[in-house]
mmCIF file of C-alpha atoms in Angstrom:
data_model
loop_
_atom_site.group_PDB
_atom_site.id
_atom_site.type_symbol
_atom_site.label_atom_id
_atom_site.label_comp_id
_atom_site.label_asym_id
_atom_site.label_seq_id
_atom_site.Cartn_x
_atom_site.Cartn_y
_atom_site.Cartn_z
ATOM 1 C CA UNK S 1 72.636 103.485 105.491
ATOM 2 C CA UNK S 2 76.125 104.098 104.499
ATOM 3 C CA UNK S 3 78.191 106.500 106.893
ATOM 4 C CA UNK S 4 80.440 109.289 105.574
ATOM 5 C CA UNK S 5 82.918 108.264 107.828
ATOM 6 C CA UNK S 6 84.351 104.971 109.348
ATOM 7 C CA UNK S 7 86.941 105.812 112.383
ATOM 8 C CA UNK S 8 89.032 102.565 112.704
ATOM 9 C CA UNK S 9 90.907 101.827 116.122
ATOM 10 C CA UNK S 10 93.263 99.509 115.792
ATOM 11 C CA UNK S 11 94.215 98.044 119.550
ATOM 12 C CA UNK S 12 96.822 96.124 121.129
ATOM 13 C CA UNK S 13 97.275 95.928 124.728
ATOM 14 C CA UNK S 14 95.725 99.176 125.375
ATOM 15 C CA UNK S 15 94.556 98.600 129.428
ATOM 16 C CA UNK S 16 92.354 101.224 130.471
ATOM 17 C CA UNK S 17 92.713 104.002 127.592
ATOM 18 C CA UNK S 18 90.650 101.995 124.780
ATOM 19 C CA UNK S 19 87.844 102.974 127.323
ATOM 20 C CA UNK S 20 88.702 106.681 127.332
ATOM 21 C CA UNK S 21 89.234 106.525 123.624
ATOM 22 C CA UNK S 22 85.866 104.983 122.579
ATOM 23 C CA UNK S 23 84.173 107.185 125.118
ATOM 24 C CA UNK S 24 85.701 110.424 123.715
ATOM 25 C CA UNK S 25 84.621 109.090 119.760
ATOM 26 C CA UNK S 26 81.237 108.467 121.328
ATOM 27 C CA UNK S 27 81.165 112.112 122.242
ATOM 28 C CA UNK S 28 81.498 113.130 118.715
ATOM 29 C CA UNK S 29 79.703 116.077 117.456
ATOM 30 C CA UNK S 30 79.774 114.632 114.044
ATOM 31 C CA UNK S 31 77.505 111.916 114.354
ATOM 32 C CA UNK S 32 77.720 110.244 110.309
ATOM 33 C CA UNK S 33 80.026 107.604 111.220
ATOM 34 C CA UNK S 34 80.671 103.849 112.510
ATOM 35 C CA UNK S 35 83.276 103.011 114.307
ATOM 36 C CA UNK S 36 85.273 99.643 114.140
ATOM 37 C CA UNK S 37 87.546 98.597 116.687
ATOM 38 C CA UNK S 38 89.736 95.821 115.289
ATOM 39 C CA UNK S 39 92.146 93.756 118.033
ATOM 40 C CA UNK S 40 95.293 92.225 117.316
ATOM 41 C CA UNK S 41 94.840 89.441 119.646
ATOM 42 C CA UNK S 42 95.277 91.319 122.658
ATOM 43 C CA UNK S 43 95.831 89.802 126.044
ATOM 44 C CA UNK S 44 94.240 91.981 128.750
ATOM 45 C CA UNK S 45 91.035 91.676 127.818
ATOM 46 C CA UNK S 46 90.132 95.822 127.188
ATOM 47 C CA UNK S 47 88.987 95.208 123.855
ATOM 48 C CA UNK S 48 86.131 92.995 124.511
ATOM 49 C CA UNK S 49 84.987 94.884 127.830
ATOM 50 C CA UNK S 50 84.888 97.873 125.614
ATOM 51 C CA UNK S 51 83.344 96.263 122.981
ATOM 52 C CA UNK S 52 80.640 95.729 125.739
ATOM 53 C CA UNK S 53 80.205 99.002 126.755
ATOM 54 C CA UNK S 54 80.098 99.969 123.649
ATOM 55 C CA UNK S 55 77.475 98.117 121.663
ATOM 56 C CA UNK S 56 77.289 100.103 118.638
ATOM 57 C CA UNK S 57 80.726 99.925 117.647
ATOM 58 C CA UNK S 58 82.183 97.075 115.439
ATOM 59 C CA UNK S 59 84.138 95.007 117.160
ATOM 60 C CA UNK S 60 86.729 92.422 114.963
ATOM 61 C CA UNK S 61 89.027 89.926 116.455
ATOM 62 C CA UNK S 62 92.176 89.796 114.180
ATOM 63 C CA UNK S 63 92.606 86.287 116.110
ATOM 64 C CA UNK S 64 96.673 87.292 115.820
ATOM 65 C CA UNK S 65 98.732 90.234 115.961
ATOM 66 C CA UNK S 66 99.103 91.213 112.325
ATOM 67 C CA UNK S 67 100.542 94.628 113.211
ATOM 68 C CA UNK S 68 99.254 98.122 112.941
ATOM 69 C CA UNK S 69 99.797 98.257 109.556
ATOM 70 C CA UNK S 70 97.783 94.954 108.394
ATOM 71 C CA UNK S 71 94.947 95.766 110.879
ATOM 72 C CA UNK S 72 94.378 98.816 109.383
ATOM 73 C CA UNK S 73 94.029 97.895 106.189
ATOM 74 C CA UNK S 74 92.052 94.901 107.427
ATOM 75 C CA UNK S 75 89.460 96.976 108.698
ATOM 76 C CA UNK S 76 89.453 99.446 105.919
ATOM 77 C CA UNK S 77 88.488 96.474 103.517
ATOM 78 C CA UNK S 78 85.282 96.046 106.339
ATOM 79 C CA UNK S 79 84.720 99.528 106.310
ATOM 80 C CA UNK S 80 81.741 101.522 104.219
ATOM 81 C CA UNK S 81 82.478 105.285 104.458
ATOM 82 C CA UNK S 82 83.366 107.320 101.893
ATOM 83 C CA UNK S 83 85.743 108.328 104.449
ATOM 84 C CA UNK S 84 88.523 106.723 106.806
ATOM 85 C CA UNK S 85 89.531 108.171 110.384
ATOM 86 C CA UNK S 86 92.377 106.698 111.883
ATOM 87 C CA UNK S 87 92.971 106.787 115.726
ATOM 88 C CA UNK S 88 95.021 105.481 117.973
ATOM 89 C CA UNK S 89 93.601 103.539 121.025
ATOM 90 C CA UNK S 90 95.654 105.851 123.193
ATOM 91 C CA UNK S 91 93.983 108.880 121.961
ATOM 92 C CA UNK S 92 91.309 110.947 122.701
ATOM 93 C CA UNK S 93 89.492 113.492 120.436
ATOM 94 C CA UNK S 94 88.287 116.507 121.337
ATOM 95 C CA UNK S 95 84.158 116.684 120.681
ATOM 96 C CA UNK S 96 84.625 118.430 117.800
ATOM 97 C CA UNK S 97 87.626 116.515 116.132
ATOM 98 C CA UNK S 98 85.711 114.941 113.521
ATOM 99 C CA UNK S 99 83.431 117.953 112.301
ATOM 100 C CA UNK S 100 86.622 119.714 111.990
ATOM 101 C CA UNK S 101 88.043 116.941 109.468
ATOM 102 C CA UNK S 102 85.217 116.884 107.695
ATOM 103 C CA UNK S 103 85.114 120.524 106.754
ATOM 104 C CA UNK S 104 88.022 120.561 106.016
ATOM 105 C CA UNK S 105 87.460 117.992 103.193
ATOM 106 C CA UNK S 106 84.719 120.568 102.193
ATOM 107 C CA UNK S 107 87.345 123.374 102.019
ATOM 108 C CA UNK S 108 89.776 120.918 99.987
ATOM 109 C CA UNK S 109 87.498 119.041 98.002
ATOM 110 C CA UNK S 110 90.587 117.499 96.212
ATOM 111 C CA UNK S 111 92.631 116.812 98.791
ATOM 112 C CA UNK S 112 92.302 112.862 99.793
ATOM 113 C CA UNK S 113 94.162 113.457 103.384
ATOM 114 C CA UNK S 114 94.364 115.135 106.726
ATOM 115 C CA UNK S 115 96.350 115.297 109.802
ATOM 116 C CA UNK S 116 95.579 116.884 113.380
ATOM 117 C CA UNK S 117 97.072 118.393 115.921
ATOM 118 C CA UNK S 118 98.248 115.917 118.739
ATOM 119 C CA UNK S 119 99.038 117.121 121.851
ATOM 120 C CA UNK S 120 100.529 114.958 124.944
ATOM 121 C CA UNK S 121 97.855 113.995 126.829
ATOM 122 C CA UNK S 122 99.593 114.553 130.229
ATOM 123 C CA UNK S 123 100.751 117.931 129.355
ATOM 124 C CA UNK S 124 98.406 119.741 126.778
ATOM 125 C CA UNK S 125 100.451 122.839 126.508
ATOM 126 C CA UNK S 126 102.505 120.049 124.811
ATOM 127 C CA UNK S 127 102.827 118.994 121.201
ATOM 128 C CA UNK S 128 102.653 115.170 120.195
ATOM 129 C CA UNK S 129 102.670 116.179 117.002
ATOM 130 C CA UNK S 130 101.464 118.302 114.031
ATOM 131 C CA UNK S 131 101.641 116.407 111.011
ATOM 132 C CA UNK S 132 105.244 114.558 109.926
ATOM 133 C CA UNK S 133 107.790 116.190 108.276
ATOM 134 C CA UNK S 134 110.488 114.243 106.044
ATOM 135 C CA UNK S 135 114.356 115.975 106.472
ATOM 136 C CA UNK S 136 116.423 116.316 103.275
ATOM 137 C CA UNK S 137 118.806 113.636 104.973
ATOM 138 C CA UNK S 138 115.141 111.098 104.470
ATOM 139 C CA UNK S 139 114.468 110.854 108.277
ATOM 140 C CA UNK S 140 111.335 111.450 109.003
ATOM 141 C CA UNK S 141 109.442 113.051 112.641
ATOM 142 C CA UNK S 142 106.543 114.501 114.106
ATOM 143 C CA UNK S 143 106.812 118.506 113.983
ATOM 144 C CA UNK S 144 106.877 119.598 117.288
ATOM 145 C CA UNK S 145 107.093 116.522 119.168
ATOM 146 C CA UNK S 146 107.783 117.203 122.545
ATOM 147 C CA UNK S 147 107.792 120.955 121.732
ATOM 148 C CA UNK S 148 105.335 123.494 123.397
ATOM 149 C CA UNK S 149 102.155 124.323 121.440
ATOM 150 C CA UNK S 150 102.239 127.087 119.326
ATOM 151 C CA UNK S 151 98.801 127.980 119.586
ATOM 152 C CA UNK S 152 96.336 128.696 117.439
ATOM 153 C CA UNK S 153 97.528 128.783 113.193
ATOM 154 C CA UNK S 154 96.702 128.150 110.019
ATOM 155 C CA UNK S 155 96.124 124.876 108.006
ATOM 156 C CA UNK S 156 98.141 124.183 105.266
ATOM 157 C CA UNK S 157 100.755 121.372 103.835
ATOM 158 C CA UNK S 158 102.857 118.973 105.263
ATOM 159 C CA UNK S 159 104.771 115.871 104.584
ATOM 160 C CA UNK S 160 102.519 113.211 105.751
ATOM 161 C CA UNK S 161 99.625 112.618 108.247
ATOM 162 C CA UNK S 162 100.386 110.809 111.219
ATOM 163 C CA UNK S 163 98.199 107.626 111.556
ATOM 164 C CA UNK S 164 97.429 108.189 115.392
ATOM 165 C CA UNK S 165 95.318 110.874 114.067
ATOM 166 C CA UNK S 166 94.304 111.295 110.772
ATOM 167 C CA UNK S 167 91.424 111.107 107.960
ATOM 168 C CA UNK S 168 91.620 109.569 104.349
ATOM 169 C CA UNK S 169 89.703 109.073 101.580
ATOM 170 C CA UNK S 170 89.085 105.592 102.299
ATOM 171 C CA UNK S 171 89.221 104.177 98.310
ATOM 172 C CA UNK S 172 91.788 105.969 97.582
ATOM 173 C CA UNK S 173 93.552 104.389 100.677
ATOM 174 C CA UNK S 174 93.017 101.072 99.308
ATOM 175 C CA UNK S 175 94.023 101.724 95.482
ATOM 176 C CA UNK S 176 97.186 103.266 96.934
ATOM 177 C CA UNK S 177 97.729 99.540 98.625
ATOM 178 C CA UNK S 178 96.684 100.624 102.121
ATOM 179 C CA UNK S 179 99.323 100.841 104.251
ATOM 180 C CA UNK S 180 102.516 98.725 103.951
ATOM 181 C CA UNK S 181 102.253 95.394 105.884
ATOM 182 C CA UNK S 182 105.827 94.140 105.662
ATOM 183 C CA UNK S 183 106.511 97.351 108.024
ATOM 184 C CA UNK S 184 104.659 95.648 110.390
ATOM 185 C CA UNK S 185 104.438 98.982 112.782
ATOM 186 C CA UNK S 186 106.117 102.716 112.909
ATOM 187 C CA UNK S 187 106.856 104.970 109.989
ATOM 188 C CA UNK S 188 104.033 103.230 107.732
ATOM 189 C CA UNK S 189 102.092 106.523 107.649
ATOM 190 C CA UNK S 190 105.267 108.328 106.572
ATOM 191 C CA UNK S 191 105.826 105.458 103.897
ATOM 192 C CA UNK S 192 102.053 106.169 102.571
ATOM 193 C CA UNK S 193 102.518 109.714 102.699
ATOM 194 C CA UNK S 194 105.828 109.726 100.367
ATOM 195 C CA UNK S 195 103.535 107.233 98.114
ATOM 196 C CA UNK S 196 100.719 110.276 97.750
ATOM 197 C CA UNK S 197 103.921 112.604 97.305
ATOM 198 C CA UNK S 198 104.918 110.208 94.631
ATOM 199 C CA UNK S 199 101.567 110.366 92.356
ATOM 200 C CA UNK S 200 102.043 114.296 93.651
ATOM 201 C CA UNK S 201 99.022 114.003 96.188
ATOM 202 C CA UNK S 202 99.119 116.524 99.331
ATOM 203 C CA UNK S 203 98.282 116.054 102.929
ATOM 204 C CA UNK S 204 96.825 118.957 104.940
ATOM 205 C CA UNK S 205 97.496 119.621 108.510
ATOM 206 C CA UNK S 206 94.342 120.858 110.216
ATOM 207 C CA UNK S 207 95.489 122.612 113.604
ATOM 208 C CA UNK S 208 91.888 122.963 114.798
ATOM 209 C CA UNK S 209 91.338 119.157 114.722
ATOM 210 C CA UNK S 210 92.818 118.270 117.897
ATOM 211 C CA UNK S 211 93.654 114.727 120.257
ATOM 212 C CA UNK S 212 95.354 114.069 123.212
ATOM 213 C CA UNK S 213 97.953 111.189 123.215
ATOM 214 C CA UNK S 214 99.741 109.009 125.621
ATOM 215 C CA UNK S 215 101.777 107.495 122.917
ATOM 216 C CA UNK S 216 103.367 104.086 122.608
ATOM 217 C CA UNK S 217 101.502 102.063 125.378
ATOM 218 C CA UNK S 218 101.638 98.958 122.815
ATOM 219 C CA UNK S 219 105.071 99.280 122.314
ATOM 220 C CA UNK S 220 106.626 99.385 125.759
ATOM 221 C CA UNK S 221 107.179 103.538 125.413
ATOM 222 C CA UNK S 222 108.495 105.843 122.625
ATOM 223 C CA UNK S 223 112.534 104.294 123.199
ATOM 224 C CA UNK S 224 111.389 100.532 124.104
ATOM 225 C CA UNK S 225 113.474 98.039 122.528
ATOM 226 C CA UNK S 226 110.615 97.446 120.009
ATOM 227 C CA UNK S 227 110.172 100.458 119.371
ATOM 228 C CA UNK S 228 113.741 101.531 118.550
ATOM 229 C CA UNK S 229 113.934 98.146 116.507
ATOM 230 C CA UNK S 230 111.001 98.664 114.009
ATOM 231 C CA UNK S 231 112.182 102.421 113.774
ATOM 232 C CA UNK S 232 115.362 101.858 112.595
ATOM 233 C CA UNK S 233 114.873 99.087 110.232
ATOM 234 C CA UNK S 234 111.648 100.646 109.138
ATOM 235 C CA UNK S 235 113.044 104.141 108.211
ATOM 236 C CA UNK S 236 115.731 103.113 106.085
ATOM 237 C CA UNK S 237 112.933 100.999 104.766
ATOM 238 C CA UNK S 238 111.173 104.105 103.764
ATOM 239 C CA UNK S 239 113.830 105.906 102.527
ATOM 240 C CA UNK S 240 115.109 103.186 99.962
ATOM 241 C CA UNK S 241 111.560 102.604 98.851
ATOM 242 C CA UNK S 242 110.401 106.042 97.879
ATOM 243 C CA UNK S 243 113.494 108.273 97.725
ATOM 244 C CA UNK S 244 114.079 109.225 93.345
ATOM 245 C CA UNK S 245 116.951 108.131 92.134
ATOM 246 C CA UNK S 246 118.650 111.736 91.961
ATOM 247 C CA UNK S 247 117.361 112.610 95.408
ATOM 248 C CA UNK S 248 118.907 109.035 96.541
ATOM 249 C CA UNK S 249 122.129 109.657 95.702
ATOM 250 C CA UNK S 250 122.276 113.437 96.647
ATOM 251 C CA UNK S 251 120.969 112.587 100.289
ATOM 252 C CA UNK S 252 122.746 109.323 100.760
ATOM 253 C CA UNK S 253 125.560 110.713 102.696
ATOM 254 C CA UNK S 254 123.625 112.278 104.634
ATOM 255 C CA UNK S 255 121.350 110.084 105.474
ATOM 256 C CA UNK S 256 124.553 107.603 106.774
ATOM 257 C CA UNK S 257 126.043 110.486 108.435
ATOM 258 C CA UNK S 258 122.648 111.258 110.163
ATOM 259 C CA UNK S 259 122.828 107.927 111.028
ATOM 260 C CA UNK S 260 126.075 107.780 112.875
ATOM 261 C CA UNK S 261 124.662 110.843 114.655
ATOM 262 C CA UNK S 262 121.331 108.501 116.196
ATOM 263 C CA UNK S 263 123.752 106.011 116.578
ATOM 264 C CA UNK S 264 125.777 108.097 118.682
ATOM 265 C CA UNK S 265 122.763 109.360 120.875
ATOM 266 C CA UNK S 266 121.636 106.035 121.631
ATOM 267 C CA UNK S 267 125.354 105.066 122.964
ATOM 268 C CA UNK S 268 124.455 107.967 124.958
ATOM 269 C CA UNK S 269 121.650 106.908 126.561
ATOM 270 C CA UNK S 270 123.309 103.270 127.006
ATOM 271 C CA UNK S 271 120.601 101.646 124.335
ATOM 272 C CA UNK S 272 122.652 99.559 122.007
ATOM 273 C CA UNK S 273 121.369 96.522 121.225
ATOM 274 C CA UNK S 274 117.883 97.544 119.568
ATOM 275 C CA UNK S 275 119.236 99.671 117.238
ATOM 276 C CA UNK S 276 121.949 97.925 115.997
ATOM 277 C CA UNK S 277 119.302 95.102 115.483
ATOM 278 C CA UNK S 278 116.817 97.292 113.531
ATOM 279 C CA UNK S 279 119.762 98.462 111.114
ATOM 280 C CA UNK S 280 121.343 95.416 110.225
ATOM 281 C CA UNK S 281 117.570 93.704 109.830
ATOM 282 C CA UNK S 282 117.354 96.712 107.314
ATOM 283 C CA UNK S 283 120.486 95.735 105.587
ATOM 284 C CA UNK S 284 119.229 92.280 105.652
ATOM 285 C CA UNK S 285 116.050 93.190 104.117
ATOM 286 C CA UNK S 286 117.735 94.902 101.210
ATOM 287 C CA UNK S 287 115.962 93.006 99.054
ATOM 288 C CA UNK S 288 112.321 93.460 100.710
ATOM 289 C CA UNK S 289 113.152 97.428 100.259
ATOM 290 C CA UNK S 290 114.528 97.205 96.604
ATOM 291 C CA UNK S 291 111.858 94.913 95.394
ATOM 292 C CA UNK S 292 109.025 97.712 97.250
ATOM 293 C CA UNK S 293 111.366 100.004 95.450
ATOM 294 C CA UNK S 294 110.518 98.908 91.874
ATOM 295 C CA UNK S 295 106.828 98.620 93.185
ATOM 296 C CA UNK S 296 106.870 102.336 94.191
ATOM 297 C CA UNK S 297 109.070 103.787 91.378
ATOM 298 C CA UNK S 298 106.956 102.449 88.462
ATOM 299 C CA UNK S 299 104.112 104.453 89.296
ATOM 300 C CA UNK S 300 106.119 107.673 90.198
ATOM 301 C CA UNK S 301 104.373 110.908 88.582
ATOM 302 C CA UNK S 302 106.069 113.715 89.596
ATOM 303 C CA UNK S 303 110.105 114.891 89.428
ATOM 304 C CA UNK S 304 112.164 114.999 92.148
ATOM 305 C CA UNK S 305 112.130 118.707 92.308
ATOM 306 C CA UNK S 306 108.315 118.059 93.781
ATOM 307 C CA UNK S 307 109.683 116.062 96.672
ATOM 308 C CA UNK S 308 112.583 117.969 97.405
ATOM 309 C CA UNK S 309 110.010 121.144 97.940
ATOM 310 C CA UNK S 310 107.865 118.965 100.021
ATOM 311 C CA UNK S 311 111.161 118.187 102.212
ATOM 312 C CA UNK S 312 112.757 120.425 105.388
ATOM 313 C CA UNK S 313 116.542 121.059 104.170
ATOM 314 C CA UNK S 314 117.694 122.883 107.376
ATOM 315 C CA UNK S 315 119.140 120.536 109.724
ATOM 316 C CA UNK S 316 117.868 122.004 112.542
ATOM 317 C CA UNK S 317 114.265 121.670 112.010
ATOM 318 C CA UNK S 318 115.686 117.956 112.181
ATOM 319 C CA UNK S 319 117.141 117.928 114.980
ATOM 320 C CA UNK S 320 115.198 120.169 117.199
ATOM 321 C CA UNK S 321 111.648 118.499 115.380
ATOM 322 C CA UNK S 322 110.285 121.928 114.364
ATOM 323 C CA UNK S 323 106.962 122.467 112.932
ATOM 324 C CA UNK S 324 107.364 122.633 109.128
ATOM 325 C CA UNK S 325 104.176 123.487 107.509
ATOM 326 C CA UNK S 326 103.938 125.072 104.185
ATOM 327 C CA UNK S 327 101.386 127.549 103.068
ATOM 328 C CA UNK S 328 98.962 126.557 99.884
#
């Protein structure tokens, strides 16, 4: 029998939290779903000892490490829901984290995807995140990362969902082109969001739907060296890709003055090499971004009015990574 919903996990060196994570998706009020775990050839052998615990879930070996973005869609072409849930092996839902999705795609019957609220799983009066928010300068963050919780609020509209937490329409997902694999990892949730923003498709934040995260175990921590690499090269990625031409040319000085700003921080905090390696790999890539460019562009439907709207254009929700929802 087909599920409503397939929740994909995508691992990678995940230790002891895959455990926590399946355990907490086994806990699920919302019982109309498989789950598929699908490994990127990980080394410390958590995915197949959870696999074993957890016979009913779907366990694929990628045999390689094709990055977040290619194991996604990799298991989205395996799944068979109507839906896709999307979360990260370091997270852990609440029981009710799926039934709350799933309304809300009863609320929003024409809405094709939803974010949650993350909070830090050390420090739950914490935010993670609540859906990602795209600056006018076209750099992208997690609203309220790092920030305290605001408490209970309201759904409503937001850039993009997060893919540590998030639900899709799972064809849709895959006529869109899934996520994009030559990002390998970071900001490829952003880059489908602007996509949906694009063919003038929203994304809903739903506050009640709620996960604890660790964040970056993969990756060596949130300012690794890899991290701070596929960031940097990945963002202006994004931004070249999907940013309208008027928008493009409006925002490019501030996106190179924003920039200098990062740049600045990071000479700050003595971290130099990564992101002076992600950058010029960007500017090296030129042609990988242009060439997505004319992908994107050619099947733009709305103005750039419509994305400007969906934007934050006060620099300090930037940099102090407010919450920026917007009310249907």
């Amino acid at each position: 029998m087909t599920p409503a919903v397939s929740i994909v996990v995508v691992a990678y060196q995940s230790g002891h939290h895959l455990e926590t994570c399946l355990a907490a998706l086994a806990a699920q009020g919302f019982t109309d779903h498989e789950i598929i775990l699908l490994d990127n050839a990980s080394a410390d052998g958590a995915p197949q000892a959870a696999a074993a615990a957890h016979p009913n879930v779907r366990f694929v070996e990628a045999g390689s490490n094709l990055g977040f973005a290619a194991g996604v869609n990799r298991a989205a072409r395996l799944a068979t829901g109507r839906w896709m849930a999307l979360i990260n092996p370091d997270a852990f839902a609440d029981p009710d984290w799926l039934a709350t999705l799933v309304a809300a795609t009863e609320t929003w019957p024409t809405v094709k995807c939803f974010s949650s609220r993350q909070l830090m799983a050390d420090d739950p009066s914490r935010l993670d995140g609540l859906g990602d928010v795209m600056s006018g300068a076209g750099f992208p963050f997690r609203g309220g990362y790092m920030g305290r919780d605001p408490g209970p609020m309201a759904p409503g509209e937001v850039f993009s969902a997060c893919g540590g937490a998030m639900l899709v329409d799972r064809a849709f997902f895959l006529a869109l082109g899934g996520f994009d694999e030559r990002l390998f990892c970071y900001c490829e949730d952003v880059d489908f969001g602007y996509r949906m923003r694009l063919i003038g498709e929203p994304t809903i934040v739903v506050p009640t739907a709620v996960v604890r995260h660790v964040g970056s175990t993969a990756s060596g921590g949130p300012r690794s060296a890899f991290a701070v690499f596929h960031g940097t090269r990945n963002r202006l990625w994004v931004y070249l890709k999907n940013t309208p031409a008027p928008l493009l040319w409006l925002t490019l000085p501030l996106h190179v003055l924003t920039t200098a700003l990062l740049f600045l921080r990071h000479a700050d905090r003595h971290e130099f090499k990564a992101p002076w390696r992600g950058l010029l790999a960007g500017l090296k890539g030129l042609d990988v971004a242009l060439a997505a460019r004319r992908e994107t562009q050619a099947t733009r439907t709305v103005g750039s009015w419509a994305i400007a709207r969906a934007m934050t254009w006060n620099p300090l929700d930037l940099f102090l990574r407010r919450v920026v929802i917007k009310r249907r």
